[in-house]
Short mmCIF file of C-alpha atoms in Angstrom, two decimals:
data_model
loop_
_atom_site.label_atom_id
_atom_site.label_comp_id
_atom_site.label_asym_id
_atom_site.label_seq_id
_atom_site.Cartn_x
_atom_site.Cartn_y
_atom_site.Cartn_z
CA MET S 620 71.76 -30.10 -9.84
CA ARG S 621 71.73 -32.14 -13.35
CA ARG S 622 71.23 -30.67 -16.67
CA VAL S 623 69.58 -31.45 -18.90
CA LEU S 624 68.24 -30.16 -22.54
CA ILE S 625 65.15 -31.25 -23.54
CA THR S 626 63.96 -30.98 -26.95
CA ALA S 627 60.90 -31.77 -29.07
CA THR S 628 58.46 -30.43 -31.94
CA TYR S 629 55.59 -28.31 -29.11
CA PHE S 630 56.46 -26.13 -26.75
CA SER S 631 53.93 -23.58 -27.37
CA SER S 632 51.02 -22.94 -24.99
CA GLU S 633 48.97 -23.28 -28.17
CA VAL S 634 49.73 -26.12 -28.54
CA PHE S 635 48.64 -28.27 -25.97
CA LEU S 636 48.52 -33.01 -26.45
CA GLY S 637 51.93 -32.71 -28.19
CA SER S 638 53.61 -30.59 -25.52
CA LEU S 639 51.53 -31.86 -21.94
CA ARG S 640 55.32 -34.92 -21.47
CA VAL S 641 57.67 -32.28 -22.51
CA ASN S 642 55.99 -30.06 -19.96
CA ALA S 643 55.71 -32.37 -17.07
CA LEU S 644 59.42 -33.80 -17.19
CA VAL S 645 59.95 -29.50 -17.31
CA ARG S 646 58.49 -28.56 -13.83
CA HIS S 647 59.08 -31.50 -12.50
CA LEU S 648 62.66 -33.07 -12.67
CA PRO S 649 64.46 -30.41 -10.41
CA GLU S 650 62.36 -32.04 -7.65
CA HIS S 651 64.11 -34.84 -8.34
CA GLY S 652 68.25 -33.34 -9.12
CA TRP S 653 67.40 -32.29 -12.37
CA GLU S 654 67.61 -28.87 -14.13
CA PRO S 655 65.63 -28.84 -17.88
CA VAL S 656 66.83 -27.07 -20.42
CA VAL S 657 64.20 -26.40 -23.28
CA LEU S 658 65.85 -26.81 -27.05
CA THR S 659 62.69 -25.41 -29.46
CA PRO S 660 61.81 -23.59 -32.76
CA THR S 661 61.00 -19.48 -32.06
CA LEU S 662 58.23 -20.24 -29.76
CA PRO S 663 55.00 -18.29 -31.97
CA THR S 664 53.42 -18.08 -28.58
CA GLN S 665 54.26 -18.36 -25.00
CA PRO S 666 56.13 -21.36 -23.92
CA ALA S 667 53.64 -23.53 -22.07
CA VAL S 668 56.07 -22.45 -18.74
CA PRO S 669 56.68 -19.19 -17.80
CA ARG S 670 60.57 -18.31 -18.70
CA GLU S 671 60.96 -17.18 -15.32
CA ASP S 672 60.19 -20.75 -14.23
CA VAL S 673 62.34 -22.34 -17.16
CA SER S 674 65.78 -22.33 -19.17
CA ILE S 675 64.51 -21.21 -22.80
CA VAL S 676 66.81 -21.71 -25.75
CA GLU S 677 65.04 -20.77 -29.34
CA TYR S 678 67.02 -20.92 -32.38
CA ALA S 679 65.28 -20.03 -36.08
CA ASP S 680 62.01 -21.56 -36.67
CA LEU S 681 62.45 -23.05 -40.91
CA ARG S 682 58.85 -24.06 -41.21
CA GLY S 683 57.75 -20.38 -40.03
CA VAL S 684 57.69 -19.71 -43.93
CA TYR S 685 56.24 -22.33 -45.53
CA ALA S 686 53.36 -21.57 -42.28
CA ARG S 687 53.68 -17.88 -43.94
CA TRP S 688 52.91 -19.14 -47.79
CA LYS S 689 50.28 -21.09 -46.41
CA ARG S 690 48.06 -19.71 -45.45
CA ALA S 691 49.02 -16.18 -47.52
CA VAL S 692 47.00 -18.40 -50.21
CA GLY S 693 44.21 -20.04 -47.57
CA GLY S 694 45.78 -24.34 -46.50
CA ASP S 695 44.67 -25.55 -44.35
CA ARG S 696 46.29 -28.52 -41.41
CA ARG S 697 44.58 -31.73 -43.12
CA THR S 698 45.61 -33.49 -39.76
CA HIS S 699 43.23 -30.87 -38.50
CA MET S 700 40.99 -31.17 -41.57
CA ASP S 701 40.63 -34.80 -40.33
CA GLU S 702 40.33 -34.68 -36.78
CA THR S 703 37.17 -32.36 -36.98
CA GLY S 704 35.38 -34.65 -39.35
CA ALA S 705 35.79 -31.38 -42.70
CA ALA S 706 38.03 -33.22 -44.28
CA GLY S 707 35.01 -34.01 -47.10
CA GLN S 708 34.16 -29.84 -47.48
CA ARG S 709 34.79 -28.62 -50.61
CA SER S 710 37.25 -26.58 -50.11
CA PRO S 711 38.23 -22.85 -52.71
CA LEU S 712 40.81 -23.98 -55.28
CA ALA S 713 43.68 -22.07 -53.89
CA ARG S 714 43.19 -23.61 -50.69
CA ARG S 715 42.75 -27.75 -52.16
CA ILE S 716 46.50 -26.77 -54.46
CA ALA S 717 48.24 -25.67 -51.50
CA ASN S 718 46.84 -28.81 -49.13
CA THR S 719 47.37 -31.21 -52.26
CA VAL S 720 50.87 -30.20 -52.80
CA VAL S 721 51.52 -29.51 -49.22
CA GLU S 722 51.06 -33.18 -49.08
CA ALA S 723 52.65 -34.28 -52.02
CA GLY S 724 55.79 -32.52 -50.36
CA LYS S 725 55.12 -34.54 -47.01
CA ARG S 726 55.72 -37.77 -48.63
CA VAL S 727 59.40 -37.45 -50.03
CA ILE S 728 60.81 -34.89 -46.88
CA VAL S 729 62.46 -37.53 -44.79
CA PRO S 730 61.12 -38.61 -41.60
CA ASP S 731 58.66 -35.44 -42.12
CA PRO S 732 58.96 -31.54 -42.38
CA SER S 733 60.83 -30.33 -39.33
CA ILE S 734 63.22 -31.56 -40.57
CA VAL S 735 64.54 -27.95 -41.11
CA TRP S 736 64.56 -27.32 -37.45
CA TRP S 737 67.48 -30.37 -37.86
CA PRO S 738 70.64 -27.96 -38.64
CA PRO S 739 69.58 -25.16 -36.40
CA GLY S 740 68.47 -27.14 -33.90
CA ALA S 741 71.76 -28.96 -33.42
CA ARG S 742 73.78 -26.36 -34.09
CA ALA S 743 72.48 -24.23 -30.65
CA GLY S 744 72.19 -27.59 -28.35
CA ARG S 745 76.29 -27.63 -29.37
CA ARG S 746 76.70 -24.48 -27.80
CA VAL S 747 74.98 -24.68 -24.89
CA ALA S 748 77.00 -27.40 -24.40
CA ARG S 749 80.25 -25.19 -24.72
CA THR S 750 78.89 -23.37 -22.11
CA GLU S 751 77.07 -24.18 -20.28
CA ARG S 752 77.57 -28.15 -18.87
CA LEU S 753 75.14 -30.78 -19.83
CA ASP S 754 74.22 -33.93 -18.45
CA ALA S 755 72.40 -35.36 -20.69
CA VAL S 756 69.28 -34.50 -23.21
CA ILE S 757 66.14 -35.95 -23.63
CA THR S 758 64.67 -35.97 -27.19
CA SER S 759 60.42 -36.82 -27.76
CA SER S 760 58.69 -37.52 -30.35
CA ASN S 761 56.48 -37.05 -32.82
CA PRO S 762 57.41 -35.79 -35.29
CA PRO S 763 60.20 -37.61 -35.76
CA THR S 764 63.13 -34.47 -36.01
CA PRO S 765 63.72 -33.93 -33.01
CA HIS S 766 66.29 -37.65 -31.68
CA LEU S 767 67.38 -35.96 -34.66
CA ILE S 768 69.13 -33.79 -32.84
CA GLY S 769 69.79 -36.24 -29.86
CA HIS S 770 71.62 -38.75 -32.83
CA SER S 771 73.78 -34.70 -33.11
CA LEU S 772 74.94 -34.45 -29.31
CA ARG S 773 75.27 -38.10 -28.21
CA ARG S 774 78.41 -37.31 -31.54
CA ASP S 775 79.18 -35.23 -28.93
CA GLY S 776 79.48 -37.11 -26.33
CA VAL S 777 76.30 -35.59 -24.11
CA PRO S 778 74.09 -39.38 -23.05
CA TRP S 779 71.40 -39.22 -24.73
CA VAL S 780 67.71 -40.51 -23.77
CA ALA S 781 65.25 -40.63 -26.44
CA ASP S 782 61.51 -40.73 -26.15
CA PHE S 783 59.23 -41.59 -27.93
CA ARG S 784 54.95 -40.60 -27.24
CA ASP S 785 54.46 -42.14 -30.56
CA LEU S 786 56.44 -44.79 -32.72
CA TRP S 787 57.66 -44.07 -35.42
CA VAL S 788 57.62 -45.89 -39.00
CA LEU S 789 55.80 -48.82 -36.46
CA ASN S 790 53.25 -45.96 -35.81
CA HIS S 791 49.28 -47.62 -37.06
CA TYR S 792 48.41 -44.00 -38.29
CA TYR S 793 51.81 -44.77 -40.74
CA PRO S 794 50.66 -43.14 -44.58
CA TYR S 795 53.25 -44.10 -46.47
CA GLY S 796 54.37 -46.55 -49.10
CA PRO S 797 56.54 -49.27 -49.45
CA LEU S 798 59.41 -47.23 -50.50
CA ARG S 799 59.01 -44.77 -47.91
CA ARG S 800 59.24 -46.95 -45.32
CA SER S 801 62.13 -49.27 -45.53
CA LEU S 802 63.20 -45.60 -45.66
CA ASP S 803 62.54 -44.29 -43.03
CA THR S 804 63.24 -47.42 -40.33
CA ALA S 805 66.88 -47.53 -42.30
CA LEU S 806 67.24 -43.54 -41.24
CA GLU S 807 65.28 -44.73 -37.83
CA ARG S 808 67.66 -47.78 -36.53
CA ARG S 809 70.52 -45.40 -36.94
CA THR S 810 69.85 -42.89 -35.48
CA LEU S 811 68.84 -44.47 -32.56
CA ARG S 812 71.59 -46.76 -32.24
CA SER S 813 73.11 -44.57 -31.33
CA ALA S 814 70.69 -42.96 -28.19
CA ASP S 815 71.75 -44.71 -24.81
CA ALA S 816 67.74 -45.40 -23.77
CA ILE S 817 65.32 -46.09 -25.51
CA VAL S 818 61.65 -44.89 -23.80
CA THR S 819 58.54 -45.36 -24.92
CA LEU S 820 53.91 -45.27 -22.99
CA SER S 821 53.90 -49.54 -23.31
CA GLU S 822 55.50 -53.00 -22.64
CA ASP S 823 52.92 -53.47 -25.09
CA TYR S 824 55.13 -50.74 -27.59
CA LEU S 825 58.28 -52.17 -27.05
CA GLU S 826 57.40 -56.05 -27.22
CA ARG S 827 57.58 -54.06 -30.89
CA LEU S 828 60.01 -52.20 -30.91
CA ARG S 829 62.97 -54.48 -30.03
CA PRO S 830 62.62 -56.79 -32.99
CA HIS S 831 62.39 -53.80 -35.16
CA TYR S 832 65.45 -52.62 -33.68
CA GLY S 833 67.76 -54.99 -33.31
CA PHE S 834 69.79 -53.95 -30.52
CA THR S 835 69.36 -53.10 -26.91
CA PRO S 836 70.87 -49.52 -25.29
CA PRO S 837 73.89 -49.80 -23.55
CA ASN S 838 70.94 -48.48 -20.34
CA GLY S 839 67.90 -51.23 -22.19
CA TYR S 840 63.84 -49.86 -23.14
CA HIS S 841 61.99 -48.27 -20.50
CA ALA S 842 58.68 -48.37 -20.73
CA ILE S 843 57.38 -44.51 -19.56
CA PRO S 844 52.76 -43.85 -19.23
CA LEU S 845 51.23 -40.79 -19.82
CA GLY S 846 49.83 -39.29 -17.13
CA PHE S 847 47.77 -35.93 -15.95
CA ASP S 848 48.71 -33.19 -13.76
CA ASP S 849 48.99 -34.12 -9.85
CA ALA S 850 46.20 -30.53 -9.03
CA LEU S 851 44.03 -33.07 -10.63
CA LEU S 852 44.03 -35.53 -8.65
CA ASP S 853 42.90 -33.51 -5.11
CA ALA S 854 41.00 -30.74 -7.65
CA PRO S 855 37.77 -29.85 -5.39
CA ALA S 856 34.87 -31.85 -5.97
CA GLU S 857 32.55 -30.03 -7.39
CA ARG S 858 28.61 -30.78 -7.66
CA LEU S 859 27.15 -33.73 -9.15
CA ASP S 860 24.92 -32.77 -12.71
CA GLU S 861 21.03 -33.13 -11.35
CA GLU S 862 20.47 -34.97 -14.71
CA PHE S 863 21.96 -39.03 -15.79
CA THR S 864 24.72 -36.80 -18.12
CA ILE S 865 27.02 -39.68 -20.01
CA VAL S 866 30.20 -36.88 -20.93
CA PHE S 867 33.15 -36.87 -23.59
CA THR S 868 35.70 -33.15 -23.62
CA GLY S 869 37.55 -33.81 -26.14
CA ASN S 870 37.68 -34.59 -30.24
CA PHE S 871 35.63 -37.67 -32.32
CA VAL S 872 37.83 -38.96 -36.06
CA GLU S 873 34.73 -40.60 -37.30
CA GLY S 874 35.45 -44.71 -37.82
CA LYS S 875 38.21 -44.75 -35.11
CA ARG S 876 37.15 -42.65 -32.55
CA ASP S 877 33.42 -42.31 -33.18
CA PRO S 878 30.08 -42.98 -29.77
CA ARG S 879 28.33 -44.79 -32.06
CA LEU S 880 28.55 -47.67 -30.12
CA LEU S 881 27.44 -45.34 -27.51
CA LEU S 882 24.03 -44.08 -29.38
CA GLU S 883 23.51 -47.80 -29.91
CA GLY S 884 24.01 -48.66 -26.71
CA VAL S 885 22.36 -46.28 -25.29
CA ARG S 886 19.48 -46.46 -27.06
CA LEU S 887 19.00 -50.05 -26.31
CA ALA S 888 19.37 -49.58 -22.25
CA VAL S 889 16.39 -47.10 -23.61
CA GLN S 890 14.36 -49.41 -25.54
CA ARG S 891 14.12 -51.99 -22.66
CA GLY S 892 13.26 -49.74 -20.36
CA GLN S 893 17.12 -49.16 -18.17
CA VAL S 894 17.31 -45.84 -18.82
CA ASP S 895 15.10 -42.54 -18.41
CA ARG S 896 15.13 -40.34 -21.17
CA ARG S 897 13.68 -38.23 -19.85
CA ARG S 898 16.69 -37.81 -17.05
CA LEU S 899 19.50 -38.50 -19.90
CA ARG S 900 21.79 -36.04 -21.82
CA ILE S 901 24.74 -36.84 -23.62
CA MET S 902 26.73 -33.82 -23.61
CA PHE S 903 29.80 -33.98 -25.52
CA TRP S 904 32.65 -30.39 -25.19
CA GLY S 905 34.06 -30.70 -28.36
CA PRO S 906 34.26 -29.56 -31.85
CA ARG S 907 30.45 -29.58 -33.04
CA TYR S 908 29.85 -32.48 -35.97
CA GLY S 909 27.39 -32.93 -37.94
CA TRP S 910 27.72 -36.28 -38.44
CA ILE S 911 27.23 -37.15 -34.85
CA ASP S 912 23.24 -35.93 -35.49
CA GLU S 913 22.70 -38.23 -37.47
CA ARG S 914 23.94 -40.63 -36.30
CA ALA S 915 22.11 -39.86 -32.99
CA ALA S 916 18.52 -38.54 -34.96
CA GLU S 917 19.33 -42.67 -36.45
CA ALA S 918 19.77 -43.96 -32.65
CA GLY S 919 16.67 -42.92 -31.80
CA LEU S 920 17.89 -39.63 -29.44
CA ALA S 921 18.03 -36.60 -31.55
CA ASP S 922 16.63 -34.93 -28.61
CA VAL S 923 19.12 -35.83 -25.68
CA VAL S 924 22.71 -35.79 -27.55
CA GLU S 925 23.99 -32.84 -26.90
CA GLN S 926 26.55 -30.67 -28.66
CA HIS S 927 28.13 -27.66 -26.54
CA GLY S 928 31.59 -26.68 -28.79
CA TYR S 929 35.02 -26.29 -27.31
CA VAL S 930 35.07 -24.60 -23.70
CA GLU S 931 38.02 -22.90 -22.20
CA ARG S 932 39.91 -26.20 -20.67
CA GLU S 933 39.39 -25.02 -16.99
CA GLU S 934 35.55 -25.67 -17.93
CA ALA S 935 36.26 -29.24 -20.09
CA LEU S 936 37.78 -30.51 -16.02
CA ARG S 937 34.89 -28.95 -14.07
CA ARG S 938 32.68 -30.33 -16.43
CA GLN S 939 34.40 -33.72 -16.45
CA ARG S 940 34.36 -33.73 -12.01
CA ARG S 941 29.88 -32.86 -12.38
CA ALA S 942 29.34 -35.96 -14.52
CA GLN S 943 27.60 -39.20 -13.44
CA LEU S 944 29.55 -40.86 -16.11
CA LEU S 945 32.85 -40.34 -18.29
CA ALA S 946 32.94 -42.45 -22.16
CA LEU S 947 36.39 -42.18 -22.87
CA PHE S 948 36.44 -43.03 -27.08
CA LEU S 949 39.27 -45.53 -28.34
CA TRP S 950 40.02 -47.51 -31.54
CA ASP S 951 38.88 -50.94 -31.51
CA HIS S 952 42.72 -51.56 -33.72
CA PRO S 953 45.10 -54.08 -32.55
CA SER S 954 48.19 -51.68 -32.41
CA GLU S 955 46.38 -48.85 -29.87
CA ALA S 956 47.21 -52.02 -27.41
CA GLY S 957 50.18 -50.53 -26.22
CA ALA S 958 48.95 -46.17 -26.83
CA TYR S 959 47.85 -44.45 -23.80
CA SER S 960 45.34 -42.16 -24.50
CA GLY S 961 45.55 -38.74 -24.31
CA LYS S 962 42.70 -38.49 -21.39
CA MET S 963 44.46 -39.60 -19.12
CA GLU S 964 42.73 -36.92 -17.42
CA PHE S 965 40.16 -39.06 -16.92
CA LEU S 966 41.91 -40.72 -14.74
CA ALA S 967 41.12 -38.08 -11.25
CA ALA S 968 37.74 -36.89 -12.75
CA GLY S 969 36.54 -38.34 -9.26
CA ARG S 970 33.78 -40.26 -11.85
CA PRO S 971 33.38 -43.41 -13.16
CA ILE S 972 34.15 -43.81 -16.63
CA ILE S 973 33.62 -46.55 -19.27
CA VAL S 974 36.29 -46.72 -22.24
CA LEU S 975 34.38 -47.50 -24.51
CA THR S 976 36.51 -50.35 -26.93
CA PRO S 977 39.23 -50.78 -25.94
CA PRO S 978 41.57 -53.34 -27.80
CA ARG S 979 40.79 -56.54 -25.82
CA SER S 980 44.47 -57.42 -23.42
CA GLY S 981 45.07 -53.96 -24.11
CA ILE S 982 46.10 -50.89 -21.50
CA TRP S 983 43.24 -50.04 -21.94
CA ASP S 984 41.24 -53.37 -21.17
CA ARG S 985 43.30 -53.65 -18.25
CA LEU S 986 44.01 -49.86 -16.80
CA PRO S 987 40.14 -48.84 -15.23
CA LEU S 988 39.76 -52.22 -13.92
CA GLU S 989 43.19 -52.10 -12.68
CA THR S 990 42.94 -48.31 -11.21
CA GLY S 991 38.98 -49.84 -10.17
CA ALA S 992 38.03 -46.30 -12.37
CA GLY S 993 35.62 -47.32 -15.00
CA THR S 994 34.41 -50.35 -16.70
CA PRO S 995 36.17 -51.62 -20.67
CA VAL S 996 33.25 -52.08 -22.64
CA HIS S 997 33.32 -53.34 -26.65
CA ASP S 998 30.43 -54.03 -28.35
CA ALA S 999 26.66 -52.24 -27.45
CA GLU S 1000 25.44 -55.20 -25.35
CA GLU S 1001 28.03 -54.05 -22.90
CA ILE S 1002 27.43 -50.54 -23.20
CA ALA S 1003 24.42 -51.14 -22.72
CA GLY S 1004 24.51 -52.87 -19.29
CA ALA S 1005 26.91 -50.16 -18.06
CA VAL S 1006 24.67 -47.76 -18.91
CA ALA S 1007 22.18 -49.67 -17.83
CA SER S 1008 24.28 -50.05 -13.58
CA ALA S 1009 24.79 -46.96 -13.58
CA PHE S 1010 21.91 -45.79 -14.24
CA THR S 1011 20.02 -47.15 -11.09
CA GLU S 1012 22.64 -46.84 -9.24
CA TYR S 1013 21.91 -43.07 -9.66
CA ALA S 1014 18.14 -43.09 -9.61
CA ALA S 1015 18.69 -45.00 -5.95
CA MET S 1016 21.93 -42.51 -4.30
CA GLY S 1017 21.54 -39.79 -6.43
CA ALA S 1018 25.01 -40.54 -8.07
CA ALA S 1019 26.76 -43.29 -10.71
CA ARG S 1020 29.38 -45.32 -7.96
CA TYR S 1021 32.56 -44.27 -8.12
CA SER S 1022 35.36 -46.43 -7.54
CA GLY S 1023 38.84 -45.83 -8.48
CA SER S 1024 41.40 -45.73 -5.99
CA HIS S 1025 43.16 -43.87 -4.77
CA GLU S 1026 46.77 -44.75 -4.38
CA ALA S 1027 46.63 -46.91 -8.28
CA ILE S 1028 45.83 -44.01 -9.46
CA ALA S 1029 48.47 -41.33 -8.15
CA LYS S 1030 50.77 -43.68 -10.43
CA TYR S 1031 50.49 -41.51 -13.17
CA THR S 1032 50.45 -37.88 -11.80
CA TYR S 1033 53.15 -35.88 -13.66
CA SER S 1034 55.12 -36.15 -10.40
CA GLN S 1035 55.46 -39.73 -11.03
CA ILE S 1036 56.01 -39.81 -14.60
CA ALA S 1037 59.58 -37.38 -14.13
CA ALA S 1038 60.64 -39.48 -11.08
CA GLN S 1039 60.93 -43.17 -13.67
CA PHE S 1040 62.18 -39.96 -16.46
CA ALA S 1041 64.91 -38.68 -13.49
CA ALA S 1042 66.18 -42.37 -12.57
CA ILE S 1043 66.97 -43.15 -16.79
CA LEU S 1044 68.89 -40.02 -16.56
CA ASP S 1045 70.64 -41.28 -13.41
CA ASP S 1046 71.46 -43.65 -14.63
CA VAL S 1047 73.35 -42.62 -17.87
CA ALA S 1048 74.34 -39.70 -17.00
CA ARG S 1049 78.57 -39.17 -17.24
CA PRO S 1050 79.53 -39.32 -13.97
#
């Protein structure tokens, strides 16, 4: 069996979304003749995959010093504050100072604060390459620092596959100005020029990457989507909620991924008598947001909107499978057209999905229809129609109708994702 070194920022069991793709490769590449070796900064918790199931090489996490200092003065992660809708809330002076210093530092540290991992990570990777035969390396981002490690190992002769779960400079959440963008662009092009193959999520992303780089890697560009755990597709069915439940599990971002249009569409359906509000529940499982309660009250739906807070992952999955209707919230921005939501698991829930405001002609405008798993909706009128149709089926049969194709959805299981990576590894690996 050939060996592949896999390195990314996240492999701790505490970080779920950022580590999903790497976890999937570690668990499923052996099915396709590749033994993974994980290269990671010192793990703060147990690894996402048990140590007895995978070889793990850890190196000093120099960001730990920064993290301890920030905690000592009461600093918070800015991204966490933004995603929970709390970024505008006042914090103690020490915390605000700490966050200001950290955010200022991020603007001058190229490509990201994880750059301190590059030298120890590259040294650790080289030690593995010297003592244990490596046939290839996969680096996965964001953040992009792991690609610098891949570049270092490629200079030592190890074939390299660079995987972009999120784009680097072309990321539509890229926060910096023209000067910083020019520095990052130069570094990105110089780094990726040595890659044997470049992978990202979709053809939409590849259409942007090819002219941005201006070159073609020896083994080409490849589009491999996000996926979900194979076990979810064949999980036992749950007894459906007796009420007409519209369910979402996860985080919101006000103004970009939020339930404003859903509430407006449901309000229209209720006003028109197409949905009986006495049988209706809109249920959110995740962080509680004060502004959602305000939006619900404005829509006249305060009595049917429920925020339940965080639950364990298994409970969240159970709630998805029990729902009469799942709601998936996206940001209607043209640059999101090629993005796969981290909620790919919704496809495996076996319940109809309304996909709210996907970019037109983008991934999620097509995927629900191609798989039969749901319907894309773009405005309040379309939402009202989709909800009313589902309620009519529920009222007549006790359940909203589900028409998902098992075969089409199975293409997005982790085992299938790993098979696509294995094919690329077979192509780039030394003979």
